[in-house]
Amino acid sequence: MNKNEKLRIVPLGGLGEVGKNMMAYEYGEHILVVDAGLMFPDNDMLGIDYIIPDFEYLLDKTSRISGIIITHGHEDHIGAVPHLLSQVSAPVYATPLTRGLIEVKLARNSLSGKADLRTVQAGEMIQVGPFQVELFHVCHSIPDSVGLGISTPAGLIVHSGDYKFDQTPVDNWPTDFAKLAEFSQRGVTVLLADSTNAERPGWTPSERVIDPALDEVFVNAPGRVIIATFASLISRMQQVANAAVHRKRKLAFVGMSMVDNAKIARTLGYLDVPNETLVSLEEALNLPVKEVALMCTGSQGEPSSIVGRLSTGTNRQFDIRAGDTVVLSSHPIPGNEETIFKTINRLFQRGATVIYDAISPIHVSGHASSEEQKLLLNLVRPKYFIPIHGELRHLKRHAALAGQVGIPQENILVVENGQVVELSEGKLSLAERVPGGYVFVEGQSIGEIGKDIIREREQLSRAGILIITATLDKYSNRLIKEPEIITRGFISPEDSEDLIPMVRRKVTDIVNSGLDSEKTITDAVKSLLHNETKRRPMIFVTVTKA
Amino acid sequence: MNKNEKLRIVPLGGLGEVGKNMMAYEYGEHILVVDAGLMFPDNDMLGIDYIIPDFEYLLDKTSRISGIIITHGHEDHIGAVPHLLSQVSAPVYATPLTRGLIEVKLARNSLSGKADLRTVQAGEMIQVGPFQVELFHVCHSIPDSVGLGISTPAGLIVHSGDYKFDQTPVDNWPTDFAKLAEFSQRGVTVLLADSTNAERPGWTPSERVIDPALDEVFVNAPGRVIIATFASLISRMQQVANAAVHRKRKLAFVGMSMVDNAKIARTLGYLDVPNETLVSLEEALNLPVKEVALMCTGSQGEPSSIVGRLSTGTNRQFDIRAGDTVVLSSHPIPGNEETIFKTINRLFQRGATVIYDAISPIHVSGHASSEEQKLLLNLVRPKYFIPIHGELRHLKRHAALAGQVGIPQENILVVENGQVVELSEGKLSLAERVPGGYVFVEGQSIGEIGKDIIREREQLSRAGILIITATLDKYSNRLIKEPEIITRGFISPEDSEDLIPMVRRKVTDIVNSGLDSEKTITDAVKSLLHNETKRRPMIFVTVTKA
């Protein structure tokens, strides 16, 4: 070990936010990237499709990236892989299901065959430059999830990934306690662990608690059962399939992502649905309603999802009928509550019975709650602790929990994306800041839409717009014709009957009095509109002299 | 009793939504209005200030309105009183604190002295036309709240208002169980009861549970304590004042609504703060930080509130300092979660410790949970039940609870705003629908902004706008000068350097080839922009011939 060399921990995503997780570990000339996820926009990020990590930091160091490890197949860990691989060529290591889901994603981005994907198994060890990485199994809401034990010349790092300590997981494969204990015996220098549920007291329930609730729905539903969840929640698919088999309903997966993911999970042996239970949507729609279960997306009320469309009566292949039971098997992601509740209300209005997590245990979290987080800390007994995966409030709370189990305050580092941390001679300290912000993806634009543009959109939406075009005779400086006025989002057609002529008169008066600057007109009209309506639309004036 | 006369129950607000509660009871020629509240806009109601009930139904019947009773002083029950009184002159009955808060509101709307306000006390009976109304005390998160027993020729109606069964309320005045039991003995025909917390199992905790949590904050805070809550949460003010007295901190109320409400509550004897504890903000800012508590608004993260401004560093009189402890004493109203969590994260970034309801019992709901709702049903034993105050999901859930305690399904009516219900010869049935929608208030506009305008704002905000002004020679039909182009919310200045000249060329080509219609130009530019950016801004074209 070169005494001058340090381990650098570079958080590029997921610290200070929930989603788009991404971390880089650097030692000497080598960089190991862990995860590359996306996140969905907040309500105030108008028009944005999704957000990926800002990995500008890596772009002049791509030749030093020795490997990329993806801990599991959820969007917030794999969603930016196509973006990363379009700029970086390094081997991508993933367990079989995770690899399968990455392949589905690469195929949709026409990147199949261009990536160097390498299958690894939980329990294996891989060497990535100076990093000796042991992948250990963790329970999460998708099978085949792993955490990482990363041995470096600077010490042993444990990176939890998303995890929970489910003692009775659906796939009967609990988190690898023995490996965690072994790490502890070897001495862990830094633990980086999932903070998502740091605010939740106690212990996240086992996924098994869902089984009786689902079974009750399958028994009591007078008609079809329509279960909505995330397309990547493979273990929920298994639970629904089990209920369908048990209660003799046929099951159809509906929607491209749900169908694709179910197919890859079945092919790879992570989802067991008997052939005689699985039917196509078309077949399902022709069966007696009591014999049908449909599984689709839309548990967050997304307007373009199948449940979103069912709630507004705009789904193509089928509609909600009285007697349908719709199960929303997920917990609201913060910011989505309003949309979800509107969707629930609309489904009720259409005659469905709606079962959702506030009234029935049809969902449990895939993330450790605070008692589990304390257990991980006590199992691993790290010298240093860095909470990851969460908004600042989650990281702060996780840090407080670490304090409660005896990690000294000065050995806990709460940092946000872009704050580099260095481990040198057994001591962890803050280093420089690097870019770590949001990269907005919208249409073909990646990173070109910035906060300024979002702010302009917000201004446009606040009170609408009014566009004035005035054409003047270049000799007389008088209007050649009446000013043209267009409005959007400002005033109703009825009200505009009075107001627009007033605006036109005002513009005419100003121009004809010799004050024809666009600014003068804008200010005068702004004040007229505010006096008349107490509202402030954006005003755009074009004066042309012809 | 005229056998042909019916009691009509006309829900004008609060059924199918949380907020803007308003109900009309009609018998013969007389109308009794209960409550007139406002609600705040959903995230997708762009630009709207607030929403009031659509009481168009009443406008051609104003002379028949015999009285207006306000059950308590929260915004969702009194917020539309100024709007109602600008069109209706009828006596307004309210308990002293509720009346005081209405007076504050009328004064702000320059309506003081114009309203016929009448003070009533819980336990009193008033006659409003044929309606004999007994006001009974209920616990809620504001003192002096009442429910109503309304004796009519058609039967006894119990209207709960907002309530909970707190056995140890802060003001030591529990809900009037005896009166409810008495109603039950007389025989209740219809119960209308608050559904807000129908999804919550069990029993809402007593407000007393907040005391130890607050006290812990007051003891442990190394600096100032800043408590944010709703300005109308008078009982929370009392609890904070008690903690301040006990822990020897001076207390300042901050912000106009907080100051006004505290003043009226103290004047009327509903808030007990010793003179030596109460200080002005200016005095508080000059005291040692360990001796200060500030109480202000902003617990929902509202950007314009004091806590909202503190979180973004834009508050005028003081800033967050390291060592401040900020307590958000409320539960997120659905739709506000994202804003609240951003505010919490920003306060942490500024060095404050933040205490909020997810991590400490510093707030309890003012509404009955499902076991209390069942208790009310069992106490009152109504023949018919109509769940009120809630989104459809809450009403449905409350209806299910009523079924559990033995109300026959056919005697439970789940209706939304505008669905009139008639009680005739002891039988309750659906009647016609009347207007019952949203009336948007924005600036001086009341009801002029409709869904179409909101939809236009949404379109403006999705991908921004591009404005093209082309001026043509009216003889040659050729451009007199280059087309003018303005964009907002669409493209960054850097990207526009390439794109805008392309648009200009495209417009020039089209016009000079003789196709100068605004539609042709719009379509061509739309397709150019979509090819180049995969985005679809709104395009506005004005062609002028000069």
mmCIF file of C-alpha atoms in Angstrom, chain B residues 273-480:
data_model
loop_
_atom_site.group_PDB
_atom_site.id
_atom_site.type_symbol
_atom_site.label_atom_id
_atom_site.label_comp_id
_atom_site.label_asym_id
_atom_site.label_seq_id
_atom_site.Cartn_x
_atom_site.Cartn_y
_atom_site.Cartn_z
ATOM 1 C CA VAL B 273 -50.313 33.572 28.321
ATOM 2 C CA PRO B 274 -48.908 35.576 31.250
ATOM 3 C CA ASN B 275 -47.890 39.110 30.320
ATOM 4 C CA GLU B 276 -44.359 38.474 31.571
ATOM 5 C CA THR B 277 -43.977 35.548 29.134
ATOM 6 C CA LEU B 278 -45.259 37.317 26.059
ATOM 7 C CA VAL B 279 -42.775 39.490 24.184
ATOM 8 C CA SER B 280 -42.678 41.104 20.772
ATOM 9 C CA LEU B 281 -40.521 39.633 18.033
ATOM 10 C CA GLU B 282 -38.124 42.580 18.358
ATOM 11 C CA GLU B 283 -37.680 41.903 22.084
ATOM 12 C CA ALA B 284 -37.274 38.184 21.451
ATOM 13 C CA LEU B 285 -34.520 38.757 18.912
ATOM 14 C CA ASN B 286 -32.525 40.660 21.521
ATOM 15 C CA LEU B 287 -32.749 38.000 24.229
ATOM 16 C CA PRO B 288 -30.220 35.197 24.825
ATOM 17 C CA VAL B 289 -31.172 32.379 22.426
ATOM 18 C CA LYS B 290 -31.802 29.883 25.253
ATOM 19 C CA GLU B 291 -34.591 32.135 26.553
ATOM 20 C CA VAL B 292 -36.576 32.433 23.331
ATOM 21 C CA ALA B 293 -39.522 30.658 21.753
ATOM 22 C CA LEU B 294 -41.115 31.951 18.546
ATOM 23 C CA MET B 295 -44.444 30.769 17.220
ATOM 24 C CA CYS B 296 -45.276 31.312 13.573
ATOM 25 C CA THR B 297 -46.985 29.863 10.509
ATOM 26 C CA GLY B 298 -45.503 27.604 7.860
ATOM 27 C CA SER B 299 -45.926 24.082 9.167
ATOM 28 C CA GLN B 300 -47.113 23.043 5.686
ATOM 29 C CA GLY B 301 -43.958 24.468 4.119
ATOM 30 C CA GLU B 302 -45.889 27.244 2.328
ATOM 31 C CA PRO B 303 -43.224 29.266 0.474
ATOM 32 C CA SER B 304 -44.688 32.610 1.565
ATOM 33 C CA SER B 305 -45.000 31.647 5.246
ATOM 34 C CA ILE B 306 -42.365 32.536 7.810
ATOM 35 C CA VAL B 307 -40.936 29.027 7.994
ATOM 36 C CA GLY B 308 -41.028 28.801 4.194
ATOM 37 C CA ARG B 309 -39.017 32.021 3.997
ATOM 38 C CA LEU B 310 -36.649 30.945 6.771
ATOM 39 C CA SER B 311 -35.912 27.763 4.820
ATOM 40 C CA THR B 312 -34.918 29.732 1.708
ATOM 41 C CA GLY B 313 -33.130 32.509 3.577
ATOM 42 C CA THR B 314 -35.628 35.148 2.474
ATOM 43 C CA ASN B 315 -37.254 36.107 5.775
ATOM 44 C CA ARG B 316 -36.958 39.795 6.503
ATOM 45 C CA GLN B 317 -36.681 40.124 10.258
ATOM 46 C CA PHE B 318 -34.540 37.147 11.212
ATOM 47 C CA ASP B 319 -32.731 34.133 9.760
ATOM 48 C CA ILE B 320 -32.140 30.577 10.836
ATOM 49 C CA ARG B 321 -28.987 30.249 12.913
ATOM 50 C CA ALA B 322 -27.057 27.086 13.726
ATOM 51 C CA GLY B 323 -28.510 25.860 16.997
ATOM 52 C CA ASP B 324 -32.112 26.814 16.228
ATOM 53 C CA THR B 325 -34.682 24.087 16.743
ATOM 54 C CA VAL B 326 -37.647 24.273 14.379
ATOM 55 C CA VAL B 327 -40.777 22.335 15.328
ATOM 56 C CA LEU B 328 -43.342 21.724 12.579
ATOM 57 C CA SER B 329 -46.441 21.048 14.632
ATOM 58 C CA SER B 330 -48.897 19.735 12.052
ATOM 59 C CA HIS B 331 -49.491 16.731 9.854
ATOM 60 C CA PRO B 332 -48.942 17.107 6.110
ATOM 61 C CA ILE B 333 -52.168 17.914 4.270
ATOM 62 C CA PRO B 334 -52.232 15.531 1.286
ATOM 63 C CA GLY B 335 -50.521 17.240 -1.632
ATOM 64 C CA ASN B 336 -48.226 19.277 0.616
ATOM 65 C CA GLU B 337 -45.791 16.480 1.505
ATOM 66 C CA GLU B 338 -43.202 17.364 -1.112
ATOM 67 C CA THR B 339 -43.171 21.049 -0.157
ATOM 68 C CA ILE B 340 -42.952 20.235 3.535
ATOM 69 C CA PHE B 341 -40.102 17.762 3.057
ATOM 70 C CA LYS B 342 -38.179 20.257 0.925
ATOM 71 C CA THR B 343 -38.640 22.839 3.642
ATOM 72 C CA ILE B 344 -37.373 20.405 6.285
ATOM 73 C CA ASN B 345 -34.317 19.533 4.176
ATOM 74 C CA ARG B 346 -33.534 23.209 3.607
ATOM 75 C CA LEU B 347 -33.832 24.004 7.314
ATOM 76 C CA PHE B 348 -31.379 21.175 8.054
ATOM 77 C CA GLN B 349 -29.031 22.586 5.391
ATOM 78 C CA ARG B 350 -29.132 25.934 7.205
ATOM 79 C CA GLY B 351 -28.012 24.286 10.416
ATOM 80 C CA ALA B 352 -31.301 23.948 12.282
ATOM 81 C CA THR B 353 -32.504 20.848 14.053
ATOM 82 C CA VAL B 354 -35.963 20.055 12.733
ATOM 83 C CA ILE B 355 -38.619 18.210 14.714
ATOM 84 C CA TYR B 356 -41.638 17.064 12.702
ATOM 85 C CA ASP B 357 -44.477 14.671 13.175
ATOM 86 C CA ALA B 358 -42.780 11.683 11.523
ATOM 87 C CA ILE B 359 -40.112 11.613 14.210
ATOM 88 C CA SER B 360 -41.781 13.048 17.339
ATOM 89 C CA PRO B 361 -45.354 13.284 18.692
ATOM 90 C CA ILE B 362 -45.515 17.074 18.330
ATOM 91 C CA HIS B 363 -48.860 17.004 16.597
ATOM 92 C CA VAL B 364 -52.121 15.106 16.894
ATOM 93 C CA SER B 365 -55.110 15.296 14.635
ATOM 94 C CA GLY B 366 -58.218 17.226 15.613
ATOM 95 C CA HIS B 367 -60.465 14.682 13.910
ATOM 96 C CA ALA B 368 -61.971 11.446 15.180
ATOM 97 C CA SER B 369 -60.341 8.216 14.032
ATOM 98 C CA SER B 370 -62.375 5.173 13.096
ATOM 99 C CA GLU B 371 -63.027 3.846 16.613
ATOM 100 C CA GLU B 372 -64.326 7.276 17.625
ATOM 101 C CA GLN B 373 -66.455 7.409 14.510
ATOM 102 C CA LYS B 374 -67.964 4.064 15.491
ATOM 103 C CA LEU B 375 -68.517 5.373 19.021
ATOM 104 C CA LEU B 376 -70.397 8.382 17.676
ATOM 105 C CA LEU B 377 -72.552 6.111 15.532
ATOM 106 C CA ASN B 378 -73.258 3.888 18.538
ATOM 107 C CA LEU B 379 -73.973 6.860 20.820
ATOM 108 C CA VAL B 380 -76.333 8.534 18.394
ATOM 109 C CA ARG B 381 -77.880 5.410 16.819
ATOM 110 C CA PRO B 382 -79.306 7.236 13.824
ATOM 111 C CA LYS B 383 -81.773 5.709 11.419
ATOM 112 C CA TYR B 384 -79.872 7.131 8.447
ATOM 113 C CA PHE B 385 -76.235 8.041 8.071
ATOM 114 C CA ILE B 386 -74.560 10.462 5.639
ATOM 115 C CA PRO B 387 -70.761 10.691 5.912
ATOM 116 C CA ILE B 388 -69.579 14.284 5.369
ATOM 117 C CA HIS B 389 -66.227 16.151 5.338
ATOM 118 C CA GLY B 390 -63.927 14.068 3.198
ATOM 119 C CA GLU B 391 -62.832 12.887 -0.187
ATOM 120 C CA LEU B 392 -64.899 10.083 -1.681
ATOM 121 C CA ARG B 393 -62.430 7.510 -0.297
ATOM 122 C CA HIS B 394 -63.042 8.853 3.226
ATOM 123 C CA LEU B 395 -66.826 8.878 2.787
ATOM 124 C CA LYS B 396 -66.753 5.281 1.465
ATOM 125 C CA ARG B 397 -64.599 4.177 4.371
ATOM 126 C CA HIS B 398 -66.827 5.930 6.897
ATOM 127 C CA ALA B 399 -69.838 4.243 5.274
ATOM 128 C CA ALA B 400 -68.108 0.874 5.710
ATOM 129 C CA LEU B 401 -67.539 1.640 9.408
ATOM 130 C CA ALA B 402 -71.239 2.492 9.778
ATOM 131 C CA GLY B 403 -72.031 -0.868 8.225
ATOM 132 C CA GLN B 404 -69.779 -2.538 10.804
ATOM 133 C CA VAL B 405 -71.747 -1.029 13.707
ATOM 134 C CA GLY B 406 -75.020 -2.209 12.247
ATOM 135 C CA ILE B 407 -76.493 0.626 10.191
ATOM 136 C CA PRO B 408 -78.217 -1.184 7.308
ATOM 137 C CA GLN B 409 -76.449 -0.592 3.995
ATOM 138 C CA GLU B 410 -79.617 0.861 2.431
ATOM 139 C CA ASN B 411 -79.748 3.509 5.168
ATOM 140 C CA ILE B 412 -76.260 4.852 4.410
ATOM 141 C CA LEU B 413 -76.004 7.477 1.687
ATOM 142 C CA VAL B 414 -72.636 8.341 0.220
ATOM 143 C CA VAL B 415 -73.166 11.501 -1.810
ATOM 144 C CA GLU B 416 -70.905 14.193 -3.197
ATOM 145 C CA ASN B 417 -71.329 17.976 -3.356
ATOM 146 C CA GLY B 418 -74.435 19.022 -5.254
ATOM 147 C CA GLN B 419 -76.348 15.782 -4.724
ATOM 148 C CA VAL B 420 -79.503 16.827 -2.865
ATOM 149 C CA VAL B 421 -80.962 14.372 -0.358
ATOM 150 C CA GLU B 422 -84.602 14.533 0.757
ATOM 151 C CA LEU B 423 -86.184 13.335 3.957
ATOM 152 C CA SER B 424 -89.880 12.835 3.577
ATOM 153 C CA GLU B 425 -92.269 10.776 5.705
ATOM 154 C CA GLY B 426 -89.320 9.343 7.552
ATOM 155 C CA LYS B 427 -87.627 8.129 4.411
ATOM 156 C CA LEU B 428 -84.335 9.434 3.024
ATOM 157 C CA SER B 429 -83.798 9.425 -0.723
ATOM 158 C CA LEU B 430 -81.740 11.031 -3.466
ATOM 159 C CA ALA B 431 -83.187 14.083 -5.193
ATOM 160 C CA GLU B 432 -81.818 16.232 -7.992
ATOM 161 C CA ARG B 433 -78.271 17.445 -8.522
ATOM 162 C CA VAL B 434 -77.461 21.112 -8.126
ATOM 163 C CA PRO B 435 -74.165 22.950 -8.782
ATOM 164 C CA GLY B 436 -71.572 21.865 -6.258
ATOM 165 C CA GLY B 437 -68.201 22.343 -7.874
ATOM 166 C CA TYR B 438 -65.135 24.444 -7.318
ATOM 167 C CA VAL B 439 -65.129 28.213 -7.523
ATOM 168 C CA PHE B 440 -61.570 29.378 -8.063
ATOM 169 C CA VAL B 441 -60.490 32.623 -6.463
ATOM 170 C CA GLU B 442 -57.464 34.335 -7.983
ATOM 171 C CA GLY B 443 -56.735 37.975 -7.426
ATOM 172 C CA GLN B 444 -60.022 39.807 -7.885
ATOM 173 C CA SER B 445 -61.473 37.020 -9.955
ATOM 174 C CA ILE B 446 -64.071 34.830 -8.281
ATOM 175 C CA GLY B 447 -65.223 32.001 -10.480
ATOM 176 C CA GLU B 448 -64.007 33.506 -13.739
ATOM 177 C CA ILE B 449 -61.004 31.228 -13.955
ATOM 178 C CA GLY B 450 -62.259 27.832 -15.073
ATOM 179 C CA LYS B 451 -60.775 24.457 -15.891
ATOM 180 C CA ASP B 452 -60.066 25.540 -19.487
ATOM 181 C CA ILE B 453 -57.744 28.275 -18.336
ATOM 182 C CA ILE B 454 -56.000 25.941 -15.911
ATOM 183 C CA ARG B 455 -55.537 23.482 -18.780
ATOM 184 C CA GLU B 456 -53.965 26.234 -20.909
ATOM 185 C CA ARG B 457 -51.576 27.069 -18.079
ATOM 186 C CA GLU B 458 -50.653 23.417 -17.848
ATOM 187 C CA GLN B 459 -49.918 23.407 -21.588
ATOM 188 C CA LEU B 460 -47.812 26.565 -21.283
ATOM 189 C CA SER B 461 -45.779 25.009 -18.491
ATOM 190 C CA ARG B 462 -45.198 21.651 -20.151
ATOM 191 C CA ALA B 463 -42.592 22.702 -22.725
ATOM 192 C CA GLY B 464 -42.721 26.489 -22.785
ATOM 193 C CA ILE B 465 -43.623 28.807 -25.653
ATOM 194 C CA LEU B 466 -42.216 30.142 -28.896
ATOM 195 C CA ILE B 467 -43.623 33.382 -30.358
ATOM 196 C CA ILE B 468 -43.078 34.291 -34.011
ATOM 197 C CA THR B 469 -43.871 37.671 -35.501
ATOM 198 C CA ALA B 470 -43.571 37.966 -39.269
ATOM 199 C CA THR B 471 -44.201 41.245 -41.089
ATOM 200 C CA LEU B 472 -44.838 41.036 -44.824
ATOM 201 C CA ASP B 473 -44.989 43.614 -47.551
ATOM 202 C CA LYS B 474 -48.625 43.656 -48.543
ATOM 203 C CA TYR B 475 -47.813 43.992 -52.254
ATOM 204 C CA SER B 476 -44.964 41.536 -52.669
ATOM 205 C CA ASN B 477 -45.984 39.217 -49.808
ATOM 206 C CA ARG B 478 -42.312 38.950 -48.899
ATOM 207 C CA LEU B 479 -40.849 39.520 -45.463
ATOM 208 C CA ILE B 480 -40.029 43.138 -44.765
#
